[in-house]
PDB file of C-alpha atoms in Angstrom:
ATOM      1  CA  GLY A   1      83.247 -82.150 196.491  1.00 67.00           C
ATOM      2  CA  GLN A   2      85.156 -81.564 192.784  1.00 80.00           C
ATOM      3  CA  LYS A   3      88.287 -82.645 194.177  1.00 81.00           C
ATOM      4  CA  GLY A   4      86.840 -85.685 195.622  1.00 85.00           C
ATOM      5  CA  LYS A   5      85.242 -86.503 191.841  1.00 88.00           C
ATOM      6  CA  GLU A   6      88.775 -85.932 190.635  1.00 89.00           C
ATOM      7  CA  LEU A   7      90.084 -89.126 192.336  1.00 89.00           C
ATOM      8  CA  LEU A   8      87.676 -91.284 191.189  1.00 90.00           C
ATOM      9  CA  LEU A   9      87.456 -90.073 187.658  1.00 90.00           C
ATOM     10  CA  ASP A  10      91.364 -90.553 187.257  1.00 88.00           C
ATOM     11  CA  LEU A  11      90.346 -94.723 188.782  1.00 89.00           C
ATOM     12  CA  LYS A  12      87.567 -94.282 185.626  1.00 91.00           C
ATOM     13  CA  ARG A  13      90.160 -93.666 183.092  1.00 90.00           C
ATOM     14  CA  SER A  14      93.062 -96.125 184.092  1.00 87.00           C
ATOM     15  CA  ASP A  15      93.116 -99.505 182.788  1.00 85.00           C
ATOM     16  CA  PHE A  16      94.516-100.548 186.067  1.00 85.00           C
ATOM     17  CA  ILE A  17      95.611 -98.125 188.867  1.00 88.00           C
ATOM     18  CA  PRO A  18      96.591 -94.763 188.533  1.00 92.00           C
ATOM     19  CA  PRO A  19     100.071 -93.549 189.969  1.00 92.00           C
ATOM     20  CA  TYR A  20      98.373 -92.557 193.944  1.00 93.00           C
ATOM     21  CA  ASN A  21      97.575 -89.014 193.170  1.00 91.00           C
ATOM     22  CA  ASP A  22      99.066 -87.697 196.962  1.00 92.00           C
ATOM     23  CA  GLU A  23      98.498 -84.107 195.823  1.00 93.00           C
ATOM     24  CA  THR A  24      94.210 -84.536 195.071  1.00 92.00           C
ATOM     25  CA  VAL A  25      94.189 -86.934 198.491  1.00 93.00           C
ATOM     26  CA  ARG A  26      95.559 -83.837 200.451  1.00 94.00           C
ATOM     27  CA  ALA A  27      93.296 -81.205 198.536  1.00 93.00           C
ATOM     28  CA  THR A  28      89.962 -83.184 198.860  1.00 93.00           C
ATOM     29  CA  LEU A  29      91.261 -83.161 203.196  1.00 93.00           C
ATOM     30  CA  ASP A  30      91.508 -79.733 202.607  1.00 93.00           C
ATOM     31  CA  GLU A  31      88.748 -79.060 201.365  1.00 93.00           C
ATOM     32  CA  ILE A  32      86.596 -81.132 203.651  1.00 92.00           C
ATOM     33  CA  ASN A  33      88.957 -78.935 206.749  1.00 93.00           C
ATOM     34  CA  LEU A  34      87.560 -75.692 204.667  1.00 93.00           C
ATOM     35  CA  HIS A  35      83.810 -76.766 205.216  1.00 91.00           C
ATOM     36  CA  PHE A  36      84.174 -77.968 208.552  1.00 92.00           C
ATOM     37  CA  ASP A  37      85.672 -74.856 209.789  1.00 93.00           C
ATOM     38  CA  GLU A  38      83.032 -72.733 207.926  1.00 89.00           C
ATOM     39  CA  LEU A  39      80.436 -74.907 209.142  1.00 87.00           C
ATOM     40  CA  SER A  40      81.848 -74.475 212.723  1.00 87.00           C
ATOM     41  CA  ASP A  41      81.807 -70.452 212.411  1.00 86.00           C
ATOM     42  CA  GLN A  42      78.311 -70.356 211.076  1.00 82.00           C
ATOM     43  CA  PHE A  43      77.133 -72.199 213.789  1.00 79.00           C
ATOM     44  CA  GLN A  44      78.819 -70.454 216.550  1.00 81.00           C
ATOM     45  CA  ALA A  45      78.266 -67.541 215.046  1.00 79.00           C
ATOM     46  CA  SER A  46      74.332 -68.690 215.139  1.00 75.00           C
ATOM     47  CA  VAL A  47      74.340 -69.368 218.238  1.00 72.00           C
ATOM     48  CA  GLU A  48      75.894 -66.322 219.916  1.00 74.00           C
ATOM     49  CA  ALA A  49      73.305 -63.822 218.152  1.00 73.00           C
ATOM     50  CA  HIS A  50      70.016 -66.572 218.424  1.00 64.00           C
ATOM     51  CA  THR A  51      70.627 -67.444 221.777  1.00 61.00           C
ATOM     52  CA  GLY A  52      71.490 -71.283 221.176  1.00 61.00           C
ATOM     53  CA  GLU A  53      69.141 -71.662 218.213  1.00 67.00           C
ATOM     54  CA  MET A  54      70.276 -71.884 214.795  1.00 69.00           C
ATOM     55  CA  PRO A  55      67.675 -69.612 212.347  1.00 70.00           C
ATOM     56  CA  ASP A  56      66.057 -71.062 209.011  1.00 76.00           C
ATOM     57  CA  GLU A  57      67.705 -69.074 207.012  1.00 76.00           C
ATOM     58  CA  ALA A  58      71.396 -70.579 207.939  1.00 75.00           C
ATOM     59  CA  ARG A  59      70.177 -74.242 207.775  1.00 81.00           C
ATOM     60  CA  PRO A  60      70.673 -74.381 203.379  1.00 87.00           C
ATOM     61  CA  SER A  61      73.754 -73.315 204.339  1.00 85.00           C
ATOM     62  CA  PHE A  62      74.924 -75.893 206.896  1.00 86.00           C
ATOM     63  CA  ILE A  63      73.516 -78.473 204.771  1.00 88.00           C
ATOM     64  CA  LEU A  64      75.510 -77.420 201.964  1.00 89.00           C
ATOM     65  CA  HIS A  65      78.845 -77.935 203.532  1.00 89.00           C
ATOM     66  CA  ASP A  66      77.410 -80.382 205.217  1.00 90.00           C
ATOM     67  CA  ALA A  67      76.854 -82.543 201.909  1.00 91.00           C
ATOM     68  CA  ALA A  68      79.873 -81.348 200.504  1.00 91.00           C
ATOM     69  CA  ILE A  69      81.770 -83.200 203.960  1.00 92.00           C
ATOM     70  CA  ARG A  70      79.991 -86.552 203.810  1.00 93.00           C
ATOM     71  CA  ARG A  71      80.443 -86.665 199.788  1.00 93.00           C
ATOM     72  CA  ASN A  72      84.631 -85.819 199.879  1.00 93.00           C
ATOM     73  CA  LYS A  73      84.850 -88.893 202.880  1.00 94.00           C
ATOM     74  CA  ARG A  74      82.876 -91.015 200.317  1.00 94.00           C
ATOM     75  CA  CYS A  75      85.001 -89.998 197.699  1.00 93.00           C
ATOM     76  CA  LEU A  76      88.513 -90.608 199.929  1.00 94.00           C
ATOM     77  CA  LEU A  77      86.590 -93.912 200.776  1.00 94.00           C
ATOM     78  CA  ALA A  78      85.988 -95.023 197.695  1.00 94.00           C
ATOM     79  CA  TYR A  79      89.168 -94.205 196.306  1.00 94.00           C
ATOM     80  CA  HIS A  80      91.565 -96.080 198.974  1.00 95.00           C
ATOM     81  CA  ALA A  81      88.748 -99.909 198.901  1.00 95.00           C
ATOM     82  CA  TYR A  82      88.862 -99.853 195.157  1.00 94.00           C
ATOM     83  CA  ARG A  83      92.449 -99.417 194.740  1.00 93.00           C
ATOM     84  CA  MET A  84      92.966-102.027 198.100  1.00 94.00           C
ATOM     85  CA  GLU A  85      90.825-104.472 196.246  1.00 94.00           C
ATOM     86  CA  LYS A  86      93.013-104.027 193.204  1.00 92.00           C
ATOM     87  CA  LEU A  87      96.228-104.964 195.651  1.00 92.00           C
ATOM     88  CA  LYS A  88      94.153-107.784 197.566  1.00 91.00           C
ATOM     89  CA  ARG A  89      93.504-109.116 193.598  1.00 89.00           C
ATOM     90  CA  LEU A  90      96.740-108.725 192.766  1.00 88.00           C
ATOM     91  CA  ARG A  91      98.404-110.656 195.350  1.00 87.00           C
ATOM     92  CA  TRP A  92      96.092-113.592 194.354  1.00 82.00           C
ATOM     93  CA  ASP A  93      96.982-113.085 190.612  1.00 80.00           C
ATOM     94  CA  THR A  94     101.082-113.030 191.111  1.00 79.00           C
ATOM     95  CA  ALA A  95     101.824-115.397 193.963  1.00 72.00           C
ATOM     96  CA  ALA A  96     102.604-112.708 196.203  1.00 70.00           C
ATOM     97  CA  ALA A  97     105.573-110.763 193.887  1.00 75.00           C
ATOM     98  CA  LEU A  98     104.927-107.111 193.478  1.00 83.00           C
ATOM     99  CA  PRO A  99     105.927-106.322 190.261  1.00 82.00           C
ATOM    100  CA  PRO A 100     108.160-103.573 190.442  1.00 85.00           C
ATOM    101  CA  HIS A 101     105.653-101.583 187.420  1.00 86.00           C
ATOM    102  CA  VAL A 102     103.169-101.110 190.240  1.00 88.00           C
ATOM    103  CA  ARG A 103     105.177-100.888 193.184  1.00 89.00           C
ATOM    104  CA  SER A 104     105.752 -96.988 191.192  1.00 89.00           C
ATOM    105  CA  LEU A 105     101.890 -96.666 191.386  1.00 92.00           C
ATOM    106  CA  LEU A 106     101.469 -96.542 195.104  1.00 92.00           C
ATOM    107  CA  SER A 107     102.036 -95.070 197.810  1.00 92.00           C
ATOM    108  CA  GLU A 108     104.111 -96.051 200.922  1.00 93.00           C
ATOM    109  CA  ALA A 109     100.669 -96.651 202.689  1.00 93.00           C
ATOM    110  CA  GLU A 110      99.704 -98.659 199.881  1.00 93.00           C
ATOM    111  CA  VAL A 111     102.853-100.966 199.937  1.00 92.00           C
ATOM    112  CA  ASP A 112     102.782-101.321 203.399  1.00 93.00           C
ATOM    113  CA  PHE A 113      99.363-102.518 203.181  1.00 93.00           C
ATOM    114  CA  TYR A 114      99.920-105.089 200.248  1.00 92.00           C
ATOM    115  CA  THR A 115     103.019-106.336 202.396  1.00 90.00           C
ATOM    116  CA  GLY A 116     100.752-107.187 205.129  1.00 92.00           C
ATOM    117  CA  TYR A 117      98.561-108.623 203.586  1.00 91.00           C
ATOM    118  CA  ASP A 118     100.623-110.993 201.591  1.00 89.00           C
ATOM    119  CA  GLN A 119     102.404-112.284 205.209  1.00 89.00           C
ATOM    120  CA  LEU A 120      98.781-112.478 206.200  1.00 90.00           C
ATOM    121  CA  VAL A 121      97.905-114.911 203.404  1.00 85.00           C
ATOM    122  CA  SER A 122     101.146-116.448 203.373  1.00 84.00           C
ATOM    123  CA  ASN A 123     101.351-117.317 207.166  1.00 85.00           C
ATOM    124  CA  TYR A 124      97.178-118.566 206.436  1.00 85.00           C
ATOM    125  CA  ASN A 125      98.912-120.716 203.645  1.00 81.00           C
ATOM    126  CA  SER A 126     101.990-122.195 205.464  1.00 80.00           C
ATOM    127  CA  SER A 127      99.244-122.861 208.563  1.00 83.00           C
ATOM    128  CA  LEU A 128      97.301-125.564 205.881  1.00 78.00           C
ATOM    129  CA  GLY A 129      99.902-128.579 205.724  1.00 71.00           C
ATOM    130  CA  GLY A 130     101.077-128.664 202.703  1.00 65.00           C
ATOM    131  CA  LEU A 131      98.313-126.590 200.529  1.00 68.00           C
ATOM    132  CA  ASP A 132      98.892-123.759 198.172  1.00 68.00           C
ATOM    133  CA  LEU A 133      95.962-122.078 198.386  1.00 70.00           C
ATOM    134  CA  ASN A 134      97.763-120.228 195.099  1.00 68.00           C
ATOM    135  CA  ALA A 135      97.924-123.211 192.919  1.00 66.00           C
ATOM    136  CA  ASN A 136      95.431-124.705 190.455  1.00 60.00           C
ATOM    137  CA  LEU A 137      93.215-121.188 191.007  1.00 61.00           C
ATOM    138  CA  GLN A 138      91.232-122.656 187.158  1.00 62.00           C
ATOM    139  CA  PRO A 139      90.490-126.677 187.582  1.00 61.00           C
ATOM    140  CA  PRO A 140      92.930-128.235 185.852  1.00 58.00           C
ATOM    141  CA  GLU A 141      92.515-129.930 182.357  1.00 63.00           C
ATOM    142  CA  GLU A 142      95.186-132.558 181.854  1.00 66.00           C
ATOM    143  CA  ASP A 143      98.329-133.196 184.756  1.00 72.00           C
ATOM    144  CA  LEU A 144     100.717-131.333 182.014  1.00 81.00           C
ATOM    145  CA  ILE A 145     100.081-128.089 179.759  1.00 85.00           C
ATOM    146  CA  GLU A 146     102.472-126.840 177.364  1.00 88.00           C
ATOM    147  CA  VAL A 147     104.530-123.340 177.781  1.00 90.00           C
ATOM    148  CA  ARG A 148     106.477-120.942 176.109  1.00 92.00           C
ATOM    149  CA  VAL A 149     109.197-118.948 177.922  1.00 92.00           C
ATOM    150  CA  VAL A 150     108.461-115.757 177.200  1.00 92.00           C
ATOM    151  CA  LYS A 151     110.532-113.517 179.741  1.00 88.00           C
ATOM    152  CA  ASP A 152     114.645-113.435 179.684  1.00 87.00           C
ATOM    153  CA  GLY A 153     116.822-114.743 182.670  1.00 84.00           C
ATOM    154  CA  LEU A 154     114.597-117.341 184.616  1.00 84.00           C
ATOM    155  CA  GLY A 155     117.280-119.507 184.693  1.00 85.00           C
ATOM    156  CA  THR A 156     116.886-122.913 186.016  1.00 86.00           C
ATOM    157  CA  ILE A 157     113.869-124.390 188.236  1.00 86.00           C
ATOM    158  CA  VAL A 158     113.333-127.676 189.695  1.00 84.00           C
ATOM    159  CA  THR A 159     109.791-129.551 189.227  1.00 80.00           C
ATOM    160  CA  ASP A 160     108.163-131.967 191.481  1.00 74.00           C
ATOM    161  CA  THR A 161     106.756-134.117 188.423  1.00 72.00           C
ATOM    162  CA  CYS A 162     109.651-133.277 185.506  1.00 73.00           C
ATOM    163  CA  GLY A 163     113.529-132.462 187.752  1.00 80.00           C
ATOM    164  CA  GLU A 164     115.334-129.726 186.615  1.00 86.00           C
ATOM    165  CA  ILE A 165     114.488-127.479 183.718  1.00 86.00           C
ATOM    166  CA  SER A 166     116.455-124.975 181.984  1.00 88.00           C
ATOM    167  CA  LEU A 167     113.807-121.709 180.797  1.00 89.00           C
ATOM    168  CA  ASP A 168     116.152-120.106 177.877  1.00 89.00           C
ATOM    169  CA  LEU A 169     113.705-116.970 176.199  1.00 89.00           C
ATOM    170  CA  GLY A 170     111.351-119.013 173.466  1.00 89.00           C
ATOM    171  CA  THR A 171     111.627-122.489 174.632  1.00 91.00           C
ATOM    172  CA  THR A 172     108.685-124.755 175.051  1.00 90.00           C
ATOM    173  CA  HIS A 173     108.413-127.193 178.079  1.00 88.00           C
ATOM    174  CA  PHE A 174     105.466-129.252 178.947  1.00 85.00           C
ATOM    175  CA  LEU A 175     105.087-129.523 182.498  1.00 86.00           C
ATOM    176  CA  SER A 176     103.392-129.555 185.909  1.00 83.00           C
ATOM    177  CA  ARG A 177     100.171-126.782 185.831  1.00 79.00           C
ATOM    178  CA  GLY A 178     101.587-126.879 189.952  1.00 78.00           C
ATOM    179  CA  ASP A 179     104.740-126.291 189.126  1.00 82.00           C
ATOM    180  CA  VAL A 180     104.534-122.861 187.113  1.00 83.00           C
ATOM    181  CA  GLU A 181     101.322-121.777 187.495  1.00 81.00           C
ATOM    182  CA  HIS A 182     102.759-118.980 189.340  1.00 81.00           C
ATOM    183  CA  LEU A 183     105.687-118.003 186.403  1.00 86.00           C
ATOM    184  CA  ILE A 184     102.393-118.259 184.200  1.00 85.00           C
ATOM    185  CA  ARG A 185     100.465-115.313 186.379  1.00 81.00           C
ATOM    186  CA  GLN A 186     103.998-113.132 186.535  1.00 83.00           C
ATOM    187  CA  GLY A 187     103.838-113.349 182.730  1.00 85.00           C
ATOM    188  CA  ALA A 188     107.067-114.833 182.753  1.00 88.00           C
ATOM    189  CA  LEU A 189     105.847-118.071 180.892  1.00 89.00           C
ATOM    190  CA  GLN A 190     102.735-118.385 178.230  1.00 89.00           C
ATOM    191  CA  GLN A 191     100.367-121.333 178.480  1.00 88.00           C
ATOM    192  CA  LEU A 192     100.164-122.696 174.635  1.00 87.00           C
ATOM    193  CA  ASP A 193      96.497-123.840 173.775  1.00 76.00           C
ATOM    194  CA  GLY A 194      98.040-127.032 171.632  1.00 59.00           C
ATOM    195  CA  GLU A 195      97.708-125.193 168.384  1.00 54.00           C
ATOM    196  CA  GLU A 196     100.551-122.652 168.015  1.00 52.00           C
ATOM    197  CA  THR A 197     103.597-123.957 167.415  1.00 49.00           C
ATOM    198  CA  ALA A 198     107.206-123.094 168.846  1.00 42.00           C
TER     199      ALA A 198
END
């Protein structure tokens, strides 16, 4: 059960999620198969030697192999479930945009999962008739918020309340939270608390 444990330790050491560890996942699956083969061989040998009954001296070995298989399976399930939950949370935090630095950490199956989950949320969102589930995840304290542009190359956006706004690096603006919250979550804009200056 050591390979499965390594996967969980990778998760524990990481701030967000570590790069998908395909090598250790495969090694864990190989370890499960080895234990299963050994368990099957021992069972077959004991059945043939003792007319269908398992001898008492073989039971500890069976229990050990079975426990190792179950532990590795639990570790694999926990590893993948944790990563999927992180991806779901990321979808809500970034409003569908999968950042390139995160994409490089994922397996192809995880990218497919994220794309499918994004599609499900987007379809549900569009069926609500104009209600955006990603907008205003926190209740707004005021209608307009002050934001600073911290990412270059955003260009111009058209807002519902303020019209056309040019988002040049380092500029500050008073904008409706609903118009720019997705940019704040993506890290392109920084919300100012009123005490900071431009």
